[in-house]
Coordinates of C-alpha atoms and ligand atoms in Angstrom, one line a residue:
M623 CA 0.0 0.0 0.0
N624 CA 1.6 3.2 -1.1
K625 CA -1.2 5.6 0.0
L626 CA -0.2 8.3 2.5
W627 CA -3.2 7.1 4.6
G628 CA -2.8 3.4 3.7
G629 CA -1.9 1.9 7.2
R630 CA -5.5 0.9 8.0
F631 CA -6.2 -0.8 4.7
Q632 CA -5.7 -4.4 3.4
K633 CA -6.6 -3.7 -0.2
T634 CA -6.0 -0.8 -2.6
P635 CA -9.0 1.0 -4.1
E636 CA -10.2 0.2 -7.6
K637 CA -8.5 2.2 -10.2
W638 CA -11.7 4.1 -11.1
V639 CA -12.3 4.8 -7.4
D640 CA -8.9 6.5 -7.3
E641 CA -9.8 8.6 -10.3
F642 CA -13.3 9.4 -9.0
N643 CA -11.9 10.4 -5.6
A644 CA -9.0 12.5 -6.8
S645 CA -9.1 16.3 -7.1
I646 CA -5.6 16.8 -8.3
S647 CA -6.6 17.5 -11.9
F648 CA -8.2 20.8 -10.7
D649 CA -6.9 21.6 -7.2
K650 CA -3.3 21.8 -8.6
E651 CA -4.5 25.4 -9.2
L652 CA -3.9 25.9 -5.5
V653 CA -0.3 24.7 -5.5
E654 CA 1.3 28.0 -4.5
E655 CA -1.3 28.7 -1.8
D656 CA -0.8 25.2 -0.4
I657 CA 2.9 25.6 -0.1
Q658 CA 2.5 29.1 1.3
G659 CA 0.2 27.7 4.0
S660 CA 2.6 24.9 4.8
L661 CA 5.5 27.3 5.2
A662 CA 3.6 29.3 7.8
H663 CA 2.4 26.1 9.6
V664 CA 6.0 24.8 9.9
E665 CA 7.2 28.1 11.1
M666 CA 4.6 28.0 13.8
L667 CA 5.6 24.3 14.7
K668 CA 9.1 25.5 15.1
A669 CA 8.3 28.6 17.2
T670 CA 6.2 26.4 19.6
N671 CA 8.9 23.7 19.8
I672 CA 6.5 21.1 18.5
I673 CA 9.2 20.1 16.1
E674 CA 13.0 20.6 16.3
E675 CA 14.5 23.7 14.7
E676 CA 16.7 21.6 12.3
E677 CA 13.7 19.6 11.2
A678 CA 11.7 22.7 10.5
D679 CA 14.6 24.3 8.6
S680 CA 14.9 21.3 6.4
I681 CA 11.1 21.2 5.7
Q682 CA 11.1 24.9 4.9
K683 CA 14.1 24.5 2.5
G684 CA 12.3 21.6 0.8
L685 CA 9.0 23.6 0.6
Q686 CA 10.9 26.6 -0.8
S687 CA 12.4 24.5 -3.5
L688 CA 9.0 23.0 -4.4
L689 CA 7.6 26.6 -4.6
E690 CA 10.3 27.6 -7.0
K691 CA 9.6 24.5 -9.1
A692 CA 5.8 25.2 -8.9
K693 CA 6.4 28.7 -10.3
N694 CA 8.4 27.3 -13.2
N695 CA 5.7 24.6 -13.8
E696 CA 8.2 21.9 -13.1
L697 CA 6.2 19.8 -10.6
S698 CA 4.5 16.7 -11.7
F699 CA 1.5 15.4 -9.8
S700 CA -0.2 12.1 -9.7
V701 CA -3.8 10.9 -9.2
K702 CA -2.3 8.2 -6.9
Y703 CA -1.8 11.0 -4.3
E704 CA -5.4 12.3 -4.7
D705 CA -5.1 16.0 -4.2
I706 CA -2.7 18.9 -4.1
H707 CA -2.1 18.5 -0.3
L708 CA -0.9 14.9 -0.5
N709 CA 1.0 15.4 -3.7
I710 CA 3.0 18.2 -2.1
E711 CA 3.6 16.1 1.0
K712 CA 4.8 13.2 -1.1
L713 CA 7.1 15.5 -3.2
L714 CA 8.5 17.0 0.0
I715 CA 9.3 13.6 1.4
D716 CA 10.9 12.6 -1.9
E717 CA 13.0 15.8 -1.7
I718 CA 14.1 15.8 2.0
G719 CA 13.4 12.3 3.3
P720 CA 11.1 11.0 6.1
V721 CA 11.4 14.2 8.1
G722 CA 9.0 15.7 5.6
G723 CA 6.3 13.6 7.2
K724 CA 6.5 15.9 10.2
L725 CA 4.9 18.8 8.3
H726 CA 1.4 17.4 8.8
T727 CA 1.7 17.5 12.6
G728 CA -1.2 19.2 14.3
R729 CA -3.2 19.9 11.1
S730 CA -5.5 18.1 8.7
R731 CA -6.3 18.4 5.1
N732 CA -9.6 19.8 6.2
D733 CA -8.2 23.0 7.7
Q734 CA -5.5 23.0 5.0
V735 CA -7.8 23.0 2.0
A736 CA -10.0 25.7 3.6
T737 CA -6.8 27.8 4.2
D738 CA -5.7 27.4 0.6
M739 CA -9.1 28.6 -0.7
H740 CA -9.1 31.6 1.6
L741 CA -5.6 32.6 0.3
Y742 CA -6.6 32.0 -3.3
L743 CA -9.7 34.1 -3.1
R744 CA -8.0 36.9 -1.3
K745 CA -5.4 37.2 -4.1
H746 CA -8.0 37.0 -6.9
V747 CA -10.6 39.3 -5.3
Q748 CA -7.9 42.0 -5.0
H749 CA -7.1 41.5 -8.7
I750 CA -10.8 41.6 -9.6
L751 CA -11.1 44.9 -7.7
E752 CA -8.3 46.4 -9.9
L753 CA -9.9 45.1 -13.1
I754 CA -13.3 46.6 -12.2
Q755 CA -11.6 49.9 -11.5
S756 CA -9.9 49.9 -14.9
L757 CA -13.3 49.3 -16.6
Q758 CA -14.7 52.2 -14.6
K759 CA -11.9 54.4 -15.8
A760 CA -12.5 53.4 -19.4
L761 CA -16.2 54.4 -19.0
I762 CA -15.4 57.7 -17.3
E763 CA -13.0 58.6 -20.1
K764 CA -15.6 58.0 -22.7
A765 CA -18.2 59.8 -20.6
E766 CA -15.9 62.9 -20.4
D767 CA -15.9 63.1 -24.2
H768 CA -19.6 62.8 -24.5
V769 CA -21.4 65.0 -21.9
E770 CA -23.2 66.8 -24.6
T771 CA -23.8 63.9 -26.9
I772 CA -27.5 63.2 -27.0
L773 CA -29.3 60.0 -27.6
P774 CA -32.7 58.6 -26.9
G775 CA -33.2 57.2 -23.4
Y776 CA -35.5 54.2 -23.4
T777 CA -38.1 52.6 -21.2
H778 CA -39.7 49.3 -22.4
L779 CA -37.1 49.7 -25.3
Q780 CA -39.4 52.5 -26.6
R781 CA -37.9 55.9 -27.0
A782 CA -38.8 57.8 -23.8
Q783 CA -36.8 61.0 -23.3
P784 CA -33.5 62.3 -24.7
I785 CA -30.5 61.9 -22.4
S786 CA -26.7 62.6 -22.3
L787 CA -24.5 59.7 -23.4
A788 CA -22.2 60.4 -20.5
H789 CA -25.2 59.9 -18.2
H790 CA -25.9 56.5 -19.7
L791 CA -22.3 55.4 -19.4
L792 CA -22.0 56.7 -15.8
A793 CA -25.0 54.5 -14.8
Y794 CA -22.7 51.5 -15.4
V795 CA -19.9 53.2 -13.4
W796 CA -22.2 53.2 -10.4
M797 CA -23.3 49.6 -10.8
L798 CA -19.6 48.7 -10.9
Q799 CA -19.0 50.8 -7.9
R800 CA -21.5 48.7 -5.9
D801 CA -19.8 45.6 -7.3
K802 CA -16.5 46.8 -5.9
E803 CA -18.1 47.6 -2.6
R804 CA -19.5 44.1 -2.3
F805 CA -16.2 42.4 -3.3
S806 CA -14.2 44.6 -1.0
E807 CA -16.5 44.1 1.9
S808 CA -16.4 40.3 1.4
L809 CA -12.6 40.4 2.1
K810 CA -13.6 40.8 5.7
R811 CA -14.9 37.2 5.7
I812 CA -12.3 35.9 3.2
N813 CA -9.3 37.1 5.2
V814 CA -9.9 34.7 8.2
C815 CA -7.7 31.8 9.1
P816 CA -9.0 28.3 9.4
L817 CA -5.6 26.7 9.9
G818 CA -5.1 25.0 13.3
S819 CA -8.7 23.8 13.4
A820 CA -7.2 20.4 12.3
A821 CA -9.8 17.8 11.2
L822 CA -12.7 19.3 13.0
A823 CA -12.0 19.5 16.8
G824 CA -8.7 21.3 17.1
T825 CA -5.5 19.5 18.3
T826 CA -3.7 18.4 21.4
F827 CA -0.5 19.9 20.2
P828 CA 0.3 23.3 21.8
I829 CA -0.1 25.2 18.4
D830 CA -0.3 28.9 18.2
R831 CA -3.1 29.8 15.8
Q832 CA -2.6 33.5 16.1
L833 CA 1.0 33.2 14.9
T834 CA 0.0 31.1 11.9
A835 CA -2.7 33.7 11.0
K836 CA -0.2 36.5 11.4
L837 CA 2.4 34.8 9.2
L838 CA -0.3 34.4 6.5
E839 CA -1.5 38.0 6.9
F840 CA -5.0 37.0 7.9
D841 CA -6.9 39.5 10.0
R842 CA -8.2 37.0 12.5
V843 CA -8.8 33.3 13.1
Y844 CA -12.1 31.3 13.0
P845 CA -13.2 31.1 16.7
N846 CA -14.9 27.7 16.1
S847 CA -13.0 24.7 14.6
L848 CA -16.1 23.0 13.3
D849 CA -17.2 26.1 11.5
A850 CA -13.7 26.8 10.2
V851 CA -13.4 23.5 8.3
S852 CA -16.9 23.4 6.9
D853 CA -17.5 27.0 6.1
R854 CA -17.8 27.7 2.4
D855 CA -20.0 30.9 2.8
F856 CA -17.1 33.0 1.6
I857 CA -17.2 31.1 -1.7
V858 CA -20.9 31.4 -2.1
E859 CA -20.6 35.1 -1.4
F860 CA -17.9 35.4 -4.1
L861 CA -20.1 33.5 -6.6
S862 CA -23.0 35.7 -5.7
N863 CA -21.0 38.9 -6.1
S864 CA -19.6 37.6 -9.4
S865 CA -23.1 36.8 -10.6
L866 CA -24.3 40.3 -10.0
L867 CA -21.2 41.6 -11.7
M868 CA -22.1 39.4 -14.7
V869 CA -25.7 40.7 -14.7
H870 CA -24.3 44.2 -15.0
L871 CA -21.8 43.3 -17.8
S872 CA -24.4 41.4 -19.7
R873 CA -26.9 44.2 -19.6
F874 CA -24.3 46.5 -21.0
C875 CA -23.3 44.0 -23.6
E876 CA -26.9 43.6 -24.7
E877 CA -27.1 47.4 -25.2
L878 CA -23.8 47.4 -27.2
I879 CA -25.1 44.6 -29.4
L880 CA -28.2 46.5 -30.1
W881 CA -26.3 49.8 -30.6
C882 CA -24.0 48.4 -33.2
S883 CA -26.8 46.8 -35.2
Q884 CA -27.8 48.2 -38.6
E885 CA -31.0 49.3 -37.0
F886 CA -29.4 51.5 -34.4
Q887 CA -25.9 52.3 -35.7
F888 CA -25.2 54.2 -32.5
V889 CA -21.7 52.7 -32.1
E890 CA -19.1 50.8 -34.0
M891 CA -17.0 48.2 -32.4
D892 CA -13.3 48.3 -33.3
D893 CA -12.1 45.7 -35.7
T894 CA -9.8 44.4 -33.0
Y895 CA -12.8 43.5 -30.8
S896 CA -15.0 42.1 -33.6
T897 CA -15.2 39.0 -35.7
G898 CA -16.4 38.1 -39.2
S899 CA -18.7 35.4 -40.6
S900 CA -17.4 32.4 -42.5
I901 CA -20.2 32.7 -45.1
M902 CA -21.5 36.3 -45.2
P903 CA -18.6 38.6 -46.2
Q904 CA -20.4 41.8 -45.1
K905 CA -20.7 40.8 -41.5
K906 CA -18.9 42.3 -38.5
N907 CA -20.2 40.6 -35.4
P908 CA -20.0 41.8 -31.8
D909 CA -18.9 38.3 -30.6
M910 CA -17.0 39.6 -27.5
A911 CA -20.1 41.3 -26.2
E912 CA -22.3 38.2 -27.0
L913 CA -19.8 35.9 -25.2
I914 CA -19.8 38.1 -22.1
R915 CA -23.6 38.1 -22.1
G916 CA -23.5 34.3 -22.6
K917 CA -20.9 33.6 -20.0
S918 CA -23.1 35.0 -17.3
G919 CA -25.0 31.7 -17.5
R920 CA -22.1 29.6 -16.2
V921 CA -21.4 32.0 -13.3
F922 CA -25.0 31.8 -12.1
G923 CA -24.8 28.1 -12.5
H924 CA -21.8 27.8 -10.3
L925 CA -23.6 29.8 -7.6
I926 CA -26.6 27.5 -7.7
S927 CA -24.3 24.4 -7.7
L928 CA -22.5 25.4 -4.6
L929 CA -25.7 26.4 -2.7
T930 CA -27.0 22.9 -3.6
V931 CA -23.9 21.2 -2.4
L932 CA -24.0 23.0 0.9
K933 CA -27.7 22.6 1.6
G934 CA -28.4 20.0 4.2
L935 CA -24.7 19.1 4.8
P936 CA -24.1 18.0 8.4
L937 CA -21.0 19.3 10.3
A938 CA -18.2 19.2 9.8
Y939 CA -16.1 18.4 6.7
N940 CA -17.8 16.2 4.1
K941 CA -16.2 15.1 0.9
D942 CA -19.0 16.9 -1.0
L943 CA -17.0 20.0 -0.2
Q944 CA -14.5 19.0 -2.8
E945 CA -17.1 20.1 -5.3
D946 CA -16.6 23.7 -4.3
K947 CA -13.5 24.2 -6.4
E948 CA -14.1 23.9 -10.1
G949 CA -16.9 26.4 -10.1
M950 CA -14.8 28.9 -8.1
F951 CA -11.8 28.5 -10.4
D952 CA -14.0 28.8 -13.5
T953 CA -15.7 31.9 -12.1
V954 CA -12.4 33.6 -11.4
K955 CA -11.2 32.9 -14.9
T956 CA -14.5 34.0 -16.4
I957 CA -15.0 37.3 -14.7
E958 CA -11.3 38.3 -15.0
G959 CA -11.5 37.6 -18.7
C960 CA -14.8 39.4 -19.2
L961 CA -13.6 42.5 -17.3
E962 CA -10.4 42.7 -19.4
I963 CA -12.2 42.2 -22.7
M964 CA -15.0 44.7 -21.7
T965 CA -12.4 47.4 -20.8
G966 CA -10.7 47.0 -24.2
M967 CA -14.0 47.0 -26.0
I968 CA -15.1 50.3 -24.4
R969 CA -11.7 52.0 -24.9
T970 CA -11.8 51.3 -28.6
L971 CA -15.5 51.8 -29.1
K972 CA -16.4 54.4 -31.8
I973 CA -19.4 56.6 -30.9
N974 CA -21.6 57.6 -33.8
K975 CA -22.6 61.0 -32.4
E976 CA -24.5 62.1 -35.5
K977 CA -26.6 59.0 -35.7
M978 CA -27.5 59.3 -32.0
E979 CA -28.5 63.0 -32.4
Q980 CA -30.4 62.3 -35.6
S981 CA -32.6 59.8 -33.8
V982 CA -33.6 62.2 -31.1
N983 CA -34.7 64.7 -33.7
E984 CA -36.9 62.2 -35.4
D985 CA -39.1 60.8 -32.6
F986 CA -41.5 61.8 -29.9
S987 CA -39.1 61.7 -27.0
N988 CA -39.7 65.4 -26.5
A989 CA -43.4 64.9 -25.7
T990 CA -42.9 65.1 -21.9
E991 CA -41.2 68.5 -22.6
L992 CA -44.4 69.7 -24.1
A993 CA -46.6 68.5 -21.3
D994 CA -44.2 70.1 -18.7
Y995 CA -44.4 73.3 -20.7
L996 CA -48.2 73.4 -20.3
A997 CA -48.0 72.4 -16.7
K998 CA -45.6 75.2 -16.0
K999 CA -48.1 77.6 -17.5
G1000 CA -50.7 76.4 -15.0
L1001 CA -52.5 73.6 -16.7
P1002 CA -52.8 70.5 -14.4
F1003 CA -50.2 68.0 -15.5
R1004 CA -52.9 65.3 -16.1
K1005 CA -54.7 67.6 -18.5
A1006 CA -51.5 68.6 -20.2
H1007 CA -50.6 65.0 -20.7
E1008 CA -53.9 64.5 -22.6
V1009 CA -53.5 67.6 -24.8
V1010 CA -50.0 66.4 -25.8
G1011 CA -51.2 62.8 -26.3
K1012 CA -53.7 64.1 -28.8
L1013 CA -51.1 66.2 -30.6
V1014 CA -48.8 63.1 -30.9
Y1015 CA -51.7 61.3 -32.4
L1016 CA -52.3 64.1 -34.9
C1017 CA -48.6 64.1 -35.9
I1018 CA -48.6 60.3 -36.4
E1019 CA -51.7 60.7 -38.7
K1020 CA -49.9 63.4 -40.7
G1021 CA -46.5 61.7 -40.7
I1022 CA -44.7 64.6 -39.0
Y1023 CA -43.1 65.3 -35.6
L1024 CA -44.1 67.7 -32.8
K1025 CA -41.6 70.3 -34.0
D1026 CA -43.3 70.4 -37.4
L1027 CA -46.7 71.5 -36.1
S1028 CA -47.8 75.0 -37.0
M1029 CA -48.5 77.6 -34.3
A1030 CA -52.2 77.5 -35.4
E1031 CA -52.3 73.8 -34.7
F1032 CA -50.7 74.3 -31.3
K1033 CA -53.1 77.1 -30.4
E1034 CA -56.1 75.0 -31.5
A1035 CA -55.0 72.2 -29.1
N1036 CA -54.5 74.7 -26.2
E1037 CA -54.5 78.5 -25.9
L1038 CA -51.5 78.4 -23.6
F1039 CA -49.1 77.4 -26.4
D1040 CA -46.8 80.2 -27.7
E1041 CA -43.9 80.8 -30.0
D1042 CA -41.4 79.7 -27.3
V1043 CA -42.7 76.2 -27.6
Y1044 CA -40.3 75.4 -30.5
E1045 CA -37.3 76.0 -28.4
V1046 CA -38.7 73.7 -25.7
L1047 CA -39.0 71.0 -28.3
N1048 CA -35.4 71.0 -29.1
P1049 CA -33.9 67.9 -27.6
Y1050 CA -30.7 69.6 -26.7
T1051 CA -32.7 72.1 -24.6
A1052 CA -34.7 69.2 -23.1
V1053 CA -31.6 67.5 -21.9
N1054 CA -29.8 70.7 -20.8
K1055 CA -32.8 71.7 -18.6
R1056 CA -33.1 68.4 -16.6
N1057 CA -30.9 69.6 -13.8
S1058 CA -32.7 68.0 -10.9
E1059 CA -30.2 66.2 -8.7
G1060 CA -28.9 63.1 -10.5
G1061 CA -30.7 64.1 -13.7
T1062 CA -29.3 64.1 -17.2
G1063 CA -28.9 67.9 -17.5
F1064 CA -25.3 68.8 -18.6
S1065 CA -24.4 70.6 -15.4
E1066 CA -25.7 67.7 -13.3
V1067 CA -23.8 65.2 -15.4
K1068 CA -20.6 67.2 -15.0
K1069 CA -21.1 67.1 -11.2
Q1070 CA -21.7 63.4 -11.4
L1071 CA -18.5 62.9 -13.4
Q1072 CA -16.5 64.8 -10.7
L1073 CA -18.0 62.7 -8.0
A1074 CA -17.2 59.5 -9.9
K1075 CA -13.6 60.6 -10.5
S1076 CA -13.1 61.6 -6.8
L1077 CA -14.2 58.1 -5.7
I1078 CA -12.4 56.1 -8.4
Y1079 CA -9.2 57.8 -9.2
Ligands
LIG903 N1 -9.3 17.2 -1.7 C1 -10.1 17.5 -0.5 C2 -11.0 18.7 -0.8 O1 -10.8 19.3 -1.8 C3 -9.2 17.9 0.6 C4 -9.7 17.6 1.9 C5 -9.8 16.2 2.1 N2 -10.1 15.8 3.4 C6 -10.5 14.5 3.7 N3 -10.7 14.2 4.9 N4 -10.7 13.6 2.8 O2 -12.0 18.9 -0.2

């Protein structure tokens, strides 16, 4: 029996049992965190005199050498040793001899794997925060160039009221700001040390959990060993925060896909972020935006998977928990990729200002302006709404827009109309005047830009 846990066994597992049981094919992703955790653990074993100084030094040297090899991709792992923890232990013993077997004193794979995952997510959440920030900066830069670029704002995907393009782009900056808040707040729960909880109940060795936590730069230790080895809330939280981030990215992608269609022509994707069709030579497809929209599905799926794995699990560690990893790794890879692509796509996006402005001049998105105009002259808003509704109907009948109505037609609809109505109908005026706090008026949008910059830069 060559298993590291083989003492109790008379027979070796079936080959396919080994394969079914093993996680090394995916948890090798944790190699650096695993060695990092072991280095801190052995340092603590030395400081507490649980193992001899020379033994500890030899184990640390061995681990350092494995870490170097891991960074150069020079380690080879085997299904025979199940997972990253046992593979590293085996490689250590091969490297420095039987003293390597002392590394596992006073710990278990249960607290070890939890520690690896905390370290892994801490590193990636910090990176994700930087990536979200870069995307925000790309949006802010575009917004700065387009405060006075006007396009139709929609509700129900029907033209509603004209808005500033910067205002539209900044809406996503605020969504991303909330995503950043959520990820950064979650670090409070990620940066907690499970190591030293051992299998489930702690250990009889006089370990120093505070020291291990300090060496690994954790803020605190789990106060309950059962909770420490079975908690995966921090991963659920990560998947949930990632899902919401993907909701935001996919909503934006949907708009970009619409906007670059022949029907809208509001934007053009750069060639470097588009692809062609193998059969239709004229096509330029927004594949990157479609992929980001599509990839939201797998991230939501990973969230539901883990919730389902955890539901009804008794304390403490259960092997079901090994199912927490692939979804987490895939989510990290997916959202990091999506954020990078999205940032490049926004930076290189060409805005078709003329087309946007042309569309606000050829629609009824200034109808609210007209109702407000009458209301400001004293007509109850409900009545004004009805008068304007009838004028819109008249225009549709005649195939014209509100600005094309004659003064006589206005007067006939209501005596309160005057020559100044034409200025009110100008979409540029309509946007410029919406200066209620948080509105699309140019001076409000400029204030908003300043606020965003002060928080993000
Ligand atoms: N590969 C395992 C996992 O990912 C490590 C912990 C195994 N612990 C155990 N007692 N079998 O969950």
